[in-house]
C-alpha cells in the first residue's frame, strides 16, 4: 500500500468515523417500582418513657413488633443492595453513554 493510499484511507476514516460508528444508546434507568420499600419502625408506646413504664402486655407487644421489624429489615437489606448495584450500573452506563456522545461530536 502506497503512502498516498494510506493517507487517503486515514482521511476517509477521519471524515467518516463518527458516521460509521454505532449510534450512542442511552441506558434505561432501573424501574422505580423495583425500588424496595424500607420497613417502617413500629411506633414507640408513650408509656415506655413514663416513670412507671408500660404494662406487661404493652411491653411484650412492642417487643414483638420490634422483632418483626428486625426480621423485615434483614430481608430488606439484600433487596436494597441489589437495587443499589443496579443504580451503580446505570450510573456507569450513563457515563459511557455521555463519553460516546462526546466522541460522536468530535471531528
mmCIF file of C-alpha atoms in Angstrom:
data_model
loop_
_atom_site.group_PDB
_atom_site.id
_atom_site.type_symbol
_atom_site.label_atom_id
_atom_site.label_comp_id
_atom_site.label_asym_id
_atom_site.label_seq_id
_atom_site.Cartn_x
_atom_site.Cartn_y
_atom_site.Cartn_z
ATOM 1 C CA UNK A 1 0.000 0.000 0.000
ATOM 2 C CA UNK A 2 1.411 3.308 -1.021
ATOM 3 C CA UNK A 3 1.785 6.244 1.289
ATOM 4 C CA UNK A 4 -0.842 8.188 -0.666
ATOM 5 C CA UNK A 5 -3.324 5.313 -0.322
ATOM 6 C CA UNK A 6 -2.733 5.133 3.430
ATOM 7 C CA UNK A 7 -3.191 8.885 3.749
ATOM 8 C CA UNK A 8 -6.422 8.742 1.712
ATOM 9 C CA UNK A 9 -7.769 5.867 3.829
ATOM 10 C CA UNK A 10 -6.830 7.726 7.007
ATOM 11 C CA UNK A 11 -8.605 10.849 5.793
ATOM 12 C CA UNK A 12 -11.690 8.842 4.880
ATOM 13 C CA UNK A 13 -11.596 7.234 8.317
ATOM 14 C CA UNK A 14 -11.396 10.630 9.992
ATOM 15 C CA UNK A 15 -14.218 12.093 7.939
ATOM 16 C CA UNK A 16 -16.485 9.060 8.112
ATOM 17 C CA UNK A 17 -15.525 7.897 11.619
ATOM 18 C CA UNK A 18 -18.480 9.264 13.568
ATOM 19 C CA UNK A 19 -20.883 8.447 10.733
ATOM 20 C CA UNK A 20 -19.718 4.826 10.640
ATOM 21 C CA UNK A 21 -19.744 4.400 14.406
ATOM 22 C CA UNK A 22 -22.761 2.842 16.058
ATOM 23 C CA UNK A 23 -25.177 5.417 17.450
ATOM 24 C CA UNK A 24 -24.980 6.092 21.160
ATOM 25 C CA UNK A 25 -27.802 4.469 23.072
ATOM 26 C CA UNK A 26 -28.853 5.954 26.405
ATOM 27 C CA UNK A 27 -29.165 3.348 29.139
ATOM 28 C CA UNK A 28 -32.550 2.737 30.729
ATOM 29 C CA UNK A 29 -32.730 3.538 34.449
ATOM 30 C CA UNK A 30 -33.834 0.838 36.870
ATOM 31 C CA UNK A 31 -37.626 0.930 37.122
ATOM 32 C CA UNK A 32 -38.909 2.886 40.107
ATOM 33 C CA UNK A 33 -41.207 0.021 41.031
ATOM 34 C CA UNK A 34 -38.117 -2.168 41.536
ATOM 35 C CA UNK A 35 -37.055 0.029 44.468
ATOM 36 C CA UNK A 36 -37.642 -1.980 47.639
ATOM 37 C CA UNK A 37 -39.711 -0.424 50.412
ATOM 38 C CA UNK A 38 -37.908 0.108 53.691
ATOM 39 C CA UNK A 39 -39.854 -1.405 56.594
ATOM 40 C CA UNK A 40 -41.484 1.068 58.973
ATOM 41 C CA UNK A 41 -40.178 1.161 62.521
ATOM 42 C CA UNK A 42 -43.038 0.434 64.915
ATOM 43 C CA UNK A 43 -44.349 3.348 66.946
ATOM 44 C CA UNK A 44 -42.881 3.506 70.415
ATOM 45 C CA UNK A 45 -45.590 3.429 73.084
ATOM 46 C CA UNK A 46 -45.724 6.583 75.210
ATOM 47 C CA UNK A 47 -45.710 4.511 78.380
ATOM 48 C CA UNK A 48 -42.185 3.304 77.567
ATOM 49 C CA UNK A 49 -40.737 6.668 78.601
ATOM 50 C CA UNK A 50 -43.140 7.162 81.500
ATOM 51 C CA UNK A 51 -41.908 6.851 85.062
ATOM 52 C CA UNK A 52 -43.957 3.732 85.780
ATOM 53 C CA UNK A 53 -43.184 2.052 82.445
ATOM 54 C CA UNK A 54 -45.592 0.018 80.349
ATOM 55 C CA UNK A 55 -47.939 -2.697 81.477
ATOM 56 C CA UNK A 56 -46.571 -6.124 80.639
ATOM 57 C CA UNK A 57 -48.848 -6.759 77.655
ATOM 58 C CA UNK A 58 -47.912 -3.445 76.008
ATOM 59 C CA UNK A 59 -44.189 -4.000 76.569
ATOM 60 C CA UNK A 60 -44.450 -7.515 75.141
ATOM 61 C CA UNK A 61 -46.448 -6.261 72.149
ATOM 62 C CA UNK A 62 -43.831 -3.596 71.414
ATOM 63 C CA UNK A 63 -41.046 -6.152 71.801
ATOM 64 C CA UNK A 64 -42.808 -8.464 69.329
ATOM 65 C CA UNK A 65 -43.238 -5.556 66.898
ATOM 66 C CA UNK A 66 -39.507 -4.777 67.152
ATOM 67 C CA UNK A 67 -38.641 -8.432 66.477
ATOM 68 C CA UNK A 68 -40.899 -8.402 63.402
ATOM 69 C CA UNK A 69 -39.290 -5.137 62.238
ATOM 70 C CA UNK A 70 -35.799 -6.628 62.635
ATOM 71 C CA UNK A 71 -36.813 -9.637 60.515
ATOM 72 C CA UNK A 72 -38.235 -7.326 57.831
ATOM 73 C CA UNK A 73 -35.091 -5.168 57.931
ATOM 74 C CA UNK A 74 -32.928 -8.259 57.492
ATOM 75 C CA UNK A 75 -34.973 -9.307 54.434
ATOM 76 C CA UNK A 76 -34.847 -5.722 53.087
ATOM 77 C CA UNK A 77 -31.039 -5.448 53.170
ATOM 78 C CA UNK A 78 -30.205 -7.792 50.209
ATOM 79 C CA UNK A 79 -33.022 -6.271 48.144
ATOM 80 C CA UNK A 80 -31.671 -2.778 48.805
ATOM 81 C CA UNK A 81 -28.110 -3.866 47.986
ATOM 82 C CA UNK A 82 -29.260 -5.400 44.684
ATOM 83 C CA UNK A 83 -31.112 -2.189 43.802
ATOM 84 C CA UNK A 84 -28.027 -0.119 44.638
ATOM 85 C CA UNK A 85 -25.985 -2.348 42.311
ATOM 86 C CA UNK A 86 -28.495 -1.685 39.515
ATOM 87 C CA UNK A 87 -28.277 2.047 40.222
ATOM 88 C CA UNK A 88 -24.468 1.947 40.120
ATOM 89 C CA UNK A 89 -24.573 0.025 36.831
ATOM 90 C CA UNK A 90 -26.914 2.696 35.468
ATOM 91 C CA UNK A 91 -24.534 5.467 36.567
ATOM 92 C CA UNK A 92 -21.613 3.675 34.868
ATOM 93 C CA UNK A 93 -23.606 3.102 31.671
ATOM 94 C CA UNK A 94 -24.722 6.749 31.704
ATOM 95 C CA UNK A 95 -21.106 7.897 31.892
ATOM 96 C CA UNK A 96 -20.206 5.585 28.995
ATOM 97 C CA UNK A 97 -23.159 6.961 27.018
ATOM 98 C CA UNK A 98 -22.020 10.537 27.685
ATOM 99 C CA UNK A 99 -18.496 9.682 26.512
ATOM 100 C CA UNK A 100 -19.938 8.100 23.361
ATOM 101 C CA UNK A 101 -21.880 11.296 22.656
ATOM 102 C CA UNK A 102 -18.744 13.403 23.224
ATOM 103 C CA UNK A 103 -16.733 11.223 20.828
ATOM 104 C CA UNK A 104 -19.516 11.432 18.232
ATOM 105 C CA UNK A 105 -19.253 15.231 18.281
ATOM 106 C CA UNK A 106 -15.508 15.297 17.813
ATOM 107 C CA UNK A 107 -14.276 15.971 14.267
#
